[in-house]
Each structure stands twice: as C-alpha cells, then as structure tokens.
C-alpha cells in the first residue's frame, strides 16, 4: 500500500455530532456497567511459534532496538477506512491477525549481560487497550469507541493470549522519545512512527558527527539502508514455514476449494447476469468472509478474452457459454495466511477441442514443474521446467519464428510472448510472500522442506495477436496450485481441487471428477 494511502486527513464529524453533553448524561452513562470476565483462557496456538520467530530475529540484530508497527487504519474516503490489515511482519512476530488493535507496535528492546554482552531482546507489545467507563471514549469516539467499533481487549488479556509483555500505547511515547541511533524500524508499516524514528536518529547522528556539517542526506540514506536490512531479514525469516503456518496454509486452501465449488454451483445465475464476473467475485468472496478473514487479494474473475489480462480485477463483464472463465482467488484466514489458486473453467461445462489443447498444454507445463520439486533444487529451475513445455507446445503449434530450443536460449524467449509472468512465488501471510528476500535465497535459492509456493503456468493468446491462428485468439488459461516442499519431494496442497481437463468437466457436471 502506497504511503499516500495512509490516513492523514482530519475527520469531519464535529458539525453533525449529536452526542449529548449534559452533566446528567455523562454521569448516567458512566455507571451501571457489569464487570466483564476475561474471554482469554490461555495463549493461542501460534504464540509459541511467534516467540521462536522473535528469537530468530533477535539473533540477527543482537544489539539493535527493533520497531515493528502493525500500522494505522487507512483512509478510504472522508471518515471511512479500508478494512484494517496489520503489517505482515507484525502478524508474523506477534501471532496477532484479524483481531489486531490498529496502531499497535511491537518493540524488541536489546538486553545486555552484566558484562555488557548482547543477551537477546525483551519484546513489548504496545497497544490501545480497553478504555474505562471513566472516559467518554466508549460512546463519543466513532473511530475507536467501544459503542462504535466494538470492545478492545485489556492489556492482561492480550499478554495471556499472545504470550507477550503488553503496555498501553501511551507508554510508547516515552520509548520513542528516548530511543538511540541504534534503532531499526519497518519503514512501510506506519508512516508517523517512521517519521518519529527518523527525526530522532537524524538528530542523534548529527550530534555524534565530528563534522558539524555532516551530510544529513547521506545519513538518511544510510538509515534507510539499515532499515531495509531489517525488512530483508523479516522477509527471509518467512521463507520456510513452521508447523503452525503449514497447518494454516492447508486450511486456507480447503476454504478456497469451497469457494470454487460455490462458484460452480452458482454458474446458471452467473451466466444469466450481464455482469456475471461480479457474481463470481461475490460468490467467492462470500465464502472467504464466511470461512476466513477475507480474500488474500482481489479476486480475478476473467471470462473470455479478459483471461488474457493477467490481473483482471474489474470483473464487470459477462460470463458467456462457450468461453473459458479464469478464476484466480484465495481465502485469507483470520491469521492472515492465504491461498492463491487459479482454475480455468469452460463456462458451458465442456472444453472445445482448441480450448482443451491449450488447457492440457498448460497442465503439462505445471506437471513438469511439479515433477522436479524437491529439497536441493533451485527455485528458478521450477520456472525453467514449465517453460520447456510452453516453448515446445507453442513451437509445435507453429506460433514461434524459431525452434523451441532456440526460444529457450537466453537470447531467445519468443515463447514468453504467450506467458509473460513467472511460474512460482512464495506464499504465506502475503500472496507474494517474502518479497524482500535476497535473490540468492529466493529466485536463486535452494528449496528446503517447509517452503510453500505456487506453481502457476499459463498461456494467454490476446484477441488481437496476429501471430496466432484465429481459433486461439482470446483464449487465456492459467492453472495455479499451492505447493509444500516435503523431506523428499513436494505435496500439492490444492490436489483436492479438480485440475485435469477431464476432472474439471466432471466437476462442472456435478460429480467432482
Ligand atoms: N493472484 C496473483 C498471483 O497469482 O500471483
Ligand atoms: Mn500466484
Ligand atoms: Mn493467483
């Protein structure tokens, strides 16, 4: 999310406020409330996993104070916000997901031994805890008041729930005022906090500089680079999923499968509507809200030639019998783990001969990629395996001006005209997870058990592409599965979702193949 999307405009509600202000009202509303028993019975499952992740981060930055904000609510327009989403690094290190209190901040404070040696970190979660009835917040504050947005947990509840020390957000002030230059911040999470941290670090850096005219710009650049080391490490910590994360990925995929089933069940209604793509989106999103938090990314419901637009999310077209519809969708759970699945369906229930030819070529490419996945291979080999099939098929069909072998050379690439995207990306808390990991560990990285990523080759023949015979034009196919690397190979987490052309036809006929 771009920084400019953050909420920074004043809220204009004062002129229409009807909140009573009389002393009698204030006196009356402040009393007569029952004690609330705590709803928290013990640490949630992910608490121990989050503690282990914090320990690994601590070891990477033994002497630095680390500031990891959840981020503020983001303004959509005037006094309405987008649905809240905490930063993924914050969620990873706290175990807090959809129930995060907006504006929370995790601080890892470095400890030292008596001898002055680095000794790990103390983790403290600062958040705006439940307000008492002695303030007017609960009824008079539409942004955060309990009567408006629901109750917030107490500090004791959150401490128990997440297994973390907690303090009120007000106490963060003292931390921000006293921090030293050895502080790193997740810059993109909360602009106001980043600005505060930057301002103080720049001031301290200028004080420390022997040359009073030390270049502030150079210092700012150096600080940003140090922060980007933190962002990189946070991304790389997530490359291998722990047992909790793997279980969540399975649940996210299972919920996503239900969403695809729902779309197929609604197909008659979808076809009858002039904006059938919107109905596909609505049907899937209904399931995502019912089973999880929301969708992990905007659903792509791309019928007919829209399937050739890779991130078609406008979804305002009809769904026409005889065409294919490409649906790329994933349920994100309350923990924020998301699936990312694509299925391409023949709207009428059966593929035409040319649609099936393209579909099965894509499946062959995906199968070739699946076949090589095991610990020890390099991530980029997955893409190469899929591309061999894509090059061979497009050459066979007479689409390439060169042979498949020539196209596969670094100086070739002609087959990529029909699939310009990559074959795989890591998946987890973010749909494009671990995005700031180094190339050495990502694209050139070696697979390890516990990694989760997509395999998603496709073929897209644009409606105006003169290099392909007319019968191919406007056909777009992608098949996307979510894959877990195991000790000796891989497991497709989405194997339960029909995938071959025959299975897809049987699924649509109501028999699930
Ligand atoms: N849904 C976006 C992607 O497949 O990467
Ligand atoms: Mn994907
Ligand atoms: Mn996708």
mmCIF file of C-alpha atoms in Angstrom, residues 16-297:
data_model
loop_
_atom_site.group_PDB
_atom_site.id
_atom_site.type_symbol
_atom_site.label_atom_id
_atom_site.label_comp_id
_atom_site.label_asym_id
_atom_site.label_seq_id
_atom_site.Cartn_x
_atom_site.Cartn_y
_atom_site.Cartn_z
ATOM 1 C CA UNK A 16 -23.031 16.704 12.762
ATOM 2 C CA UNK A 17 -22.317 15.278 16.186
ATOM 3 C CA UNK A 18 -25.394 14.793 18.338
ATOM 4 C CA UNK A 19 -23.578 13.292 21.327
ATOM 5 C CA UNK A 20 -25.289 14.718 24.449
ATOM 6 C CA UNK A 21 -23.004 16.871 26.550
ATOM 7 C CA UNK A 22 -25.033 17.432 29.713
ATOM 8 C CA UNK A 23 -23.555 16.556 33.067
ATOM 9 C CA UNK A 24 -26.621 14.425 33.782
ATOM 10 C CA UNK A 25 -25.964 12.344 30.669
ATOM 11 C CA UNK A 26 -22.268 11.954 31.440
ATOM 12 C CA UNK A 27 -22.989 10.974 34.994
ATOM 13 C CA UNK A 28 -25.659 8.488 33.952
ATOM 14 C CA UNK A 29 -23.734 6.777 31.131
ATOM 15 C CA UNK A 30 -20.573 6.371 33.190
ATOM 16 C CA UNK A 31 -22.136 3.934 35.667
ATOM 17 C CA UNK A 32 -24.248 0.815 35.882
ATOM 18 C CA UNK A 33 -21.971 -1.439 33.837
ATOM 19 C CA UNK A 34 -21.242 -5.017 34.847
ATOM 20 C CA UNK A 35 -17.671 -6.285 35.268
ATOM 21 C CA UNK A 36 -16.570 -8.177 32.188
ATOM 22 C CA UNK A 37 -14.997 -11.574 32.685
ATOM 23 C CA UNK A 38 -11.874 -12.201 30.580
ATOM 24 C CA UNK A 39 -12.552 -14.165 27.412
ATOM 25 C CA UNK A 40 -8.940 -15.343 27.179
ATOM 26 C CA UNK A 41 -8.173 -18.756 28.602
ATOM 27 C CA UNK A 42 -4.538 -19.143 27.555
ATOM 28 C CA UNK A 43 -2.044 -18.485 24.805
ATOM 29 C CA UNK A 44 -3.304 -19.051 21.276
ATOM 30 C CA UNK A 45 -1.646 -21.816 19.274
ATOM 31 C CA UNK A 46 0.633 -19.519 17.325
ATOM 32 C CA UNK A 47 2.049 -17.756 20.405
ATOM 33 C CA UNK A 48 4.914 -20.206 20.881
ATOM 34 C CA UNK A 49 5.724 -20.107 17.159
ATOM 35 C CA UNK A 50 5.790 -16.305 17.209
ATOM 36 C CA UNK A 51 8.168 -16.397 20.190
ATOM 37 C CA UNK A 52 10.521 -18.630 18.223
ATOM 38 C CA UNK A 53 10.372 -16.253 15.238
ATOM 39 C CA UNK A 54 11.219 -13.313 17.511
ATOM 40 C CA UNK A 55 14.178 -15.250 18.902
ATOM 41 C CA UNK A 56 15.497 -15.849 15.386
ATOM 42 C CA UNK A 57 15.103 -12.171 14.514
ATOM 43 C CA UNK A 58 16.795 -11.190 17.780
ATOM 44 C CA UNK A 59 19.839 -13.292 16.875
ATOM 45 C CA UNK A 60 20.149 -11.457 13.537
ATOM 46 C CA UNK A 61 20.178 -7.994 15.183
ATOM 47 C CA UNK A 62 21.621 -8.635 18.648
ATOM 48 C CA UNK A 63 22.308 -5.024 19.607
ATOM 49 C CA UNK A 64 19.581 -3.062 17.802
ATOM 50 C CA UNK A 65 16.227 -1.891 19.070
ATOM 51 C CA UNK A 66 13.643 -3.135 16.561
ATOM 52 C CA UNK A 67 10.377 -1.282 15.998
ATOM 53 C CA UNK A 68 7.704 -3.268 14.148
ATOM 54 C CA UNK A 69 4.394 -1.385 13.850
ATOM 55 C CA UNK A 70 1.116 -3.009 12.878
ATOM 56 C CA UNK A 71 0.191 0.184 11.039
ATOM 57 C CA UNK A 72 -2.772 2.534 11.321
ATOM 58 C CA UNK A 73 -6.197 2.199 9.739
ATOM 59 C CA UNK A 74 -6.032 3.527 6.161
ATOM 60 C CA UNK A 75 -8.475 6.112 4.987
ATOM 61 C CA UNK A 76 -10.719 5.194 2.069
ATOM 62 C CA UNK A 77 -12.648 8.456 1.890
ATOM 63 C CA UNK A 78 -13.647 11.128 4.384
ATOM 64 C CA UNK A 79 -14.422 9.255 7.622
ATOM 65 C CA UNK A 80 -14.489 5.747 6.177
ATOM 66 C CA UNK A 81 -11.486 3.418 6.223
ATOM 67 C CA UNK A 82 -10.438 0.352 4.272
ATOM 68 C CA UNK A 83 -10.898 -2.868 6.230
ATOM 69 C CA UNK A 84 -7.972 -2.972 8.632
ATOM 70 C CA UNK A 85 -4.968 -5.159 7.828
ATOM 71 C CA UNK A 86 -1.926 -5.290 10.126
ATOM 72 C CA UNK A 87 1.525 -5.416 8.521
ATOM 73 C CA UNK A 88 2.562 -8.995 7.796
ATOM 74 C CA UNK A 89 5.855 -8.741 9.711
ATOM 75 C CA UNK A 90 3.914 -7.624 12.781
ATOM 76 C CA UNK A 91 1.487 -10.535 12.395
ATOM 77 C CA UNK A 92 4.350 -12.985 11.940
ATOM 78 C CA UNK A 93 6.155 -11.841 15.097
ATOM 79 C CA UNK A 94 3.127 -11.457 17.370
ATOM 80 C CA UNK A 95 0.638 -14.080 16.149
ATOM 81 C CA UNK A 96 -1.986 -11.335 16.092
ATOM 82 C CA UNK A 97 -4.055 -11.368 12.886
ATOM 83 C CA UNK A 98 -7.504 -10.047 12.039
ATOM 84 C CA UNK A 99 -8.146 -9.141 15.691
ATOM 85 C CA UNK A 100 -5.108 -6.829 15.896
ATOM 86 C CA UNK A 101 -5.886 -3.499 17.529
ATOM 87 C CA UNK A 102 -4.975 -0.913 14.850
ATOM 88 C CA UNK A 103 -1.959 1.239 15.619
ATOM 89 C CA UNK A 104 -0.210 -1.378 17.791
ATOM 90 C CA UNK A 105 3.584 -1.506 17.837
ATOM 91 C CA UNK A 106 5.930 -4.350 18.739
ATOM 92 C CA UNK A 107 9.283 -3.215 20.138
ATOM 93 C CA UNK A 108 12.221 -5.568 20.655
ATOM 94 C CA UNK A 109 14.495 -3.917 23.210
ATOM 95 C CA UNK A 110 18.065 -5.284 23.262
ATOM 96 C CA UNK A 111 19.269 -6.741 26.572
ATOM 97 C CA UNK A 112 22.852 -6.916 27.778
ATOM 98 C CA UNK A 113 24.534 -9.092 30.383
ATOM 99 C CA UNK A 114 26.277 -7.512 33.361
ATOM 100 C CA UNK A 115 29.452 -7.789 31.302
ATOM 101 C CA UNK A 116 27.843 -5.712 28.560
ATOM 102 C CA UNK A 117 27.403 -8.587 26.094
ATOM 103 C CA UNK A 118 24.320 -8.752 23.862
ATOM 104 C CA UNK A 119 21.762 -11.032 25.511
ATOM 105 C CA UNK A 120 18.691 -11.211 23.285
ATOM 106 C CA UNK A 121 15.744 -8.837 23.372
ATOM 107 C CA UNK A 122 12.749 -8.060 25.538
ATOM 108 C CA UNK A 123 9.606 -7.980 23.410
ATOM 109 C CA UNK A 124 6.909 -5.499 24.391
ATOM 110 C CA UNK A 125 3.630 -5.014 22.554
ATOM 111 C CA UNK A 126 2.208 -1.502 22.846
ATOM 112 C CA UNK A 127 -1.453 -1.181 22.010
ATOM 113 C CA UNK A 128 -4.519 0.903 22.773
ATOM 114 C CA UNK A 129 -6.151 -1.201 25.436
ATOM 115 C CA UNK A 130 -9.785 -1.172 26.523
ATOM 116 C CA UNK A 131 -10.871 2.255 27.730
ATOM 117 C CA UNK A 132 -12.644 2.534 31.072
ATOM 118 C CA UNK A 133 -16.098 3.956 31.637
ATOM 119 C CA UNK A 134 -14.451 6.915 33.301
ATOM 120 C CA UNK A 135 -13.511 8.336 29.887
ATOM 121 C CA UNK A 136 -16.036 9.381 27.251
ATOM 122 C CA UNK A 137 -14.229 7.381 24.538
ATOM 123 C CA UNK A 138 -16.551 4.373 24.653
ATOM 124 C CA UNK A 139 -19.621 6.287 23.493
ATOM 125 C CA UNK A 140 -18.248 9.520 21.997
ATOM 126 C CA UNK A 141 -15.397 8.393 19.728
ATOM 127 C CA UNK A 142 -16.667 6.935 16.432
ATOM 128 C CA UNK A 143 -13.150 5.927 15.347
ATOM 129 C CA UNK A 144 -12.224 3.732 18.283
ATOM 130 C CA UNK A 145 -15.019 3.875 20.861
ATOM 131 C CA UNK A 146 -16.460 0.580 22.045
ATOM 132 C CA UNK A 147 -20.064 1.536 21.199
ATOM 133 C CA UNK A 148 -18.916 2.297 17.636
ATOM 134 C CA UNK A 149 -16.301 -0.293 16.706
ATOM 135 C CA UNK A 150 -16.628 -2.896 19.450
ATOM 136 C CA UNK A 151 -14.719 -3.626 22.644
ATOM 137 C CA UNK A 152 -10.928 -3.840 22.783
ATOM 138 C CA UNK A 153 -9.110 -6.393 24.923
ATOM 139 C CA UNK A 154 -7.322 -5.491 28.141
ATOM 140 C CA UNK A 155 -3.527 -5.490 28.392
ATOM 141 C CA UNK A 156 -3.702 -8.557 30.632
ATOM 142 C CA UNK A 157 -5.869 -10.432 28.113
ATOM 143 C CA UNK A 158 -3.519 -9.748 25.227
ATOM 144 C CA UNK A 159 -0.473 -10.642 27.316
ATOM 145 C CA UNK A 160 -2.025 -14.026 28.060
ATOM 146 C CA UNK A 161 -3.386 -14.544 24.559
ATOM 147 C CA UNK A 162 -0.106 -13.797 22.722
ATOM 148 C CA UNK A 163 2.392 -14.701 25.445
ATOM 149 C CA UNK A 164 3.900 -11.213 25.234
ATOM 150 C CA UNK A 165 4.507 -8.357 27.637
ATOM 151 C CA UNK A 166 1.989 -5.617 26.867
ATOM 152 C CA UNK A 167 1.792 -1.920 27.659
ATOM 153 C CA UNK A 168 -0.636 0.833 26.817
ATOM 154 C CA UNK A 169 0.045 2.773 23.618
ATOM 155 C CA UNK A 170 0.574 5.916 25.716
ATOM 156 C CA UNK A 171 3.771 4.385 27.106
ATOM 157 C CA UNK A 172 5.235 4.135 23.603
ATOM 158 C CA UNK A 173 5.767 7.899 23.718
ATOM 159 C CA UNK A 174 8.494 7.555 26.314
ATOM 160 C CA UNK A 175 10.199 4.865 24.194
ATOM 161 C CA UNK A 176 10.094 6.987 21.052
ATOM 162 C CA UNK A 177 11.460 9.991 22.914
ATOM 163 C CA UNK A 178 14.344 8.061 24.434
ATOM 164 C CA UNK A 179 15.451 5.827 21.592
ATOM 165 C CA UNK A 180 19.067 5.919 20.472
ATOM 166 C CA UNK A 181 20.554 5.788 16.998
ATOM 167 C CA UNK A 182 20.818 2.014 17.139
ATOM 168 C CA UNK A 183 17.154 1.600 16.238
ATOM 169 C CA UNK A 184 15.658 -0.045 13.167
ATOM 170 C CA UNK A 185 12.080 0.351 12.020
ATOM 171 C CA UNK A 186 9.836 -1.384 9.492
ATOM 172 C CA UNK A 187 9.511 1.772 7.424
ATOM 173 C CA UNK A 188 6.417 0.976 5.373
ATOM 174 C CA UNK A 189 4.181 -0.078 8.247
ATOM 175 C CA UNK A 190 3.328 3.239 9.938
ATOM 176 C CA UNK A 191 4.485 6.498 8.412
ATOM 177 C CA UNK A 192 4.011 8.528 11.584
ATOM 178 C CA UNK A 193 6.225 6.194 13.601
ATOM 179 C CA UNK A 194 8.844 6.016 10.856
ATOM 180 C CA UNK A 195 8.951 9.828 10.765
ATOM 181 C CA UNK A 196 9.423 9.977 14.538
ATOM 182 C CA UNK A 197 12.194 7.382 14.484
ATOM 183 C CA UNK A 198 13.896 9.087 11.529
ATOM 184 C CA UNK A 199 13.769 12.530 13.109
ATOM 185 C CA UNK A 200 15.405 11.386 16.322
ATOM 186 C CA UNK A 201 18.007 9.208 14.624
ATOM 187 C CA UNK A 202 18.970 12.083 12.336
ATOM 188 C CA UNK A 203 19.266 14.413 15.301
ATOM 189 C CA UNK A 204 21.430 11.930 17.204
ATOM 190 C CA UNK A 205 23.516 11.200 14.117
ATOM 191 C CA UNK A 206 24.139 14.916 13.559
ATOM 192 C CA UNK A 207 25.114 15.335 17.235
ATOM 193 C CA UNK A 208 27.526 12.413 17.002
ATOM 194 C CA UNK A 209 29.167 13.560 13.808
ATOM 195 C CA UNK A 210 32.612 15.047 14.360
ATOM 196 C CA UNK A 211 31.990 17.281 11.351
ATOM 197 C CA UNK A 212 29.063 19.516 12.333
ATOM 198 C CA UNK A 213 28.108 19.842 8.686
ATOM 199 C CA UNK A 214 27.790 16.079 8.320
ATOM 200 C CA UNK A 215 25.724 15.318 5.304
ATOM 201 C CA UNK A 216 22.181 14.747 6.611
ATOM 202 C CA UNK A 217 21.137 13.272 3.305
ATOM 203 C CA UNK A 218 23.895 10.653 3.445
ATOM 204 C CA UNK A 219 22.881 9.809 6.985
ATOM 205 C CA UNK A 220 19.228 9.469 5.970
ATOM 206 C CA UNK A 221 20.245 7.136 3.140
ATOM 207 C CA UNK A 222 22.356 5.053 5.496
ATOM 208 C CA UNK A 223 19.460 4.744 7.937
ATOM 209 C CA UNK A 224 17.110 3.665 5.168
ATOM 210 C CA UNK A 225 19.603 1.030 4.093
ATOM 211 C CA UNK A 226 19.860 -0.307 7.633
ATOM 212 C CA UNK A 227 16.062 -0.421 7.837
ATOM 213 C CA UNK A 228 15.947 -2.277 4.539
ATOM 214 C CA UNK A 229 18.294 -4.901 6.033
ATOM 215 C CA UNK A 230 15.616 -5.434 8.683
ATOM 216 C CA UNK A 231 12.894 -5.690 6.025
ATOM 217 C CA UNK A 232 15.018 -8.212 4.142
ATOM 218 C CA UNK A 233 15.567 -10.323 7.255
ATOM 219 C CA UNK A 234 11.868 -10.245 8.108
ATOM 220 C CA UNK A 235 11.084 -11.498 4.597
ATOM 221 C CA UNK A 236 13.724 -14.207 4.722
ATOM 222 C CA UNK A 237 12.510 -15.455 8.124
ATOM 223 C CA UNK A 238 9.290 -16.426 6.366
ATOM 224 C CA UNK A 239 10.827 -18.468 3.536
ATOM 225 C CA UNK A 240 10.458 -21.717 5.487
ATOM 226 C CA UNK A 241 7.093 -22.152 7.172
ATOM 227 C CA UNK A 242 6.733 -23.649 10.647
ATOM 228 C CA UNK A 243 4.165 -26.298 11.621
ATOM 229 C CA UNK A 244 1.533 -23.710 12.564
ATOM 230 C CA UNK A 245 1.923 -21.930 9.236
ATOM 231 C CA UNK A 246 1.716 -25.145 7.228
ATOM 232 C CA UNK A 247 -1.486 -26.131 9.025
ATOM 233 C CA UNK A 248 -2.935 -22.681 8.279
ATOM 234 C CA UNK A 249 -1.999 -22.944 4.615
ATOM 235 C CA UNK A 250 -3.871 -26.237 4.419
ATOM 236 C CA UNK A 251 -6.926 -24.626 5.993
ATOM 237 C CA UNK A 252 -6.738 -21.643 3.643
ATOM 238 C CA UNK A 253 -6.595 -23.946 0.619
ATOM 239 C CA UNK A 254 -9.510 -26.039 1.920
ATOM 240 C CA UNK A 255 -11.650 -22.912 2.360
ATOM 241 C CA UNK A 256 -10.654 -21.760 -1.117
ATOM 242 C CA UNK A 257 -11.788 -25.071 -2.556
ATOM 243 C CA UNK A 258 -15.244 -24.458 -1.057
ATOM 244 C CA UNK A 259 -15.296 -21.046 -2.763
ATOM 245 C CA UNK A 260 -14.626 -22.609 -6.157
ATOM 246 C CA UNK A 261 -17.364 -25.191 -5.505
ATOM 247 C CA UNK A 262 -19.746 -22.322 -4.721
ATOM 248 C CA UNK A 263 -18.951 -20.574 -7.997
ATOM 249 C CA UNK A 264 -19.690 -23.723 -9.976
ATOM 250 C CA UNK A 265 -22.952 -24.212 -8.073
ATOM 251 C CA UNK A 266 -23.991 -20.630 -8.948
ATOM 252 C CA UNK A 267 -22.993 -20.816 -12.601
ATOM 253 C CA UNK A 268 -26.520 -20.692 -14.069
ATOM 254 C CA UNK A 269 -27.246 -17.464 -12.205
ATOM 255 C CA UNK A 270 -23.809 -16.105 -13.103
ATOM 256 C CA UNK A 271 -24.337 -16.717 -16.835
ATOM 257 C CA UNK A 272 -27.769 -15.062 -16.689
ATOM 258 C CA UNK A 273 -26.410 -11.801 -15.277
ATOM 259 C CA UNK A 274 -24.916 -9.092 -17.545
ATOM 260 C CA UNK A 275 -22.052 -8.688 -15.082
ATOM 261 C CA UNK A 276 -21.571 -12.358 -14.332
ATOM 262 C CA UNK A 277 -17.906 -11.816 -13.432
ATOM 263 C CA UNK A 278 -19.064 -9.698 -10.486
ATOM 264 C CA UNK A 279 -21.253 -12.559 -9.314
ATOM 265 C CA UNK A 280 -18.264 -14.903 -9.468
ATOM 266 C CA UNK A 281 -16.326 -12.445 -7.318
ATOM 267 C CA UNK A 282 -19.246 -12.036 -4.919
ATOM 268 C CA UNK A 283 -19.831 -15.760 -4.556
ATOM 269 C CA UNK A 284 -16.174 -16.461 -3.850
ATOM 270 C CA UNK A 285 -15.812 -13.508 -1.508
ATOM 271 C CA UNK A 286 -18.911 -14.595 0.432
ATOM 272 C CA UNK A 287 -17.181 -17.875 1.168
ATOM 273 C CA UNK A 288 -13.953 -16.062 2.070
ATOM 274 C CA UNK A 289 -15.761 -13.903 4.595
ATOM 275 C CA UNK A 290 -17.673 -16.889 5.971
ATOM 276 C CA UNK A 291 -14.668 -19.189 6.371
ATOM 277 C CA UNK A 292 -11.830 -16.747 6.911
ATOM 278 C CA UNK A 293 -10.998 -13.072 7.269
ATOM 279 C CA UNK A 294 -11.420 -12.041 3.642
ATOM 280 C CA UNK A 295 -9.752 -12.698 0.291
ATOM 281 C CA UNK A 296 -5.942 -12.649 0.243
ATOM 282 C CA UNK A 297 -6.005 -10.401 -2.842
#
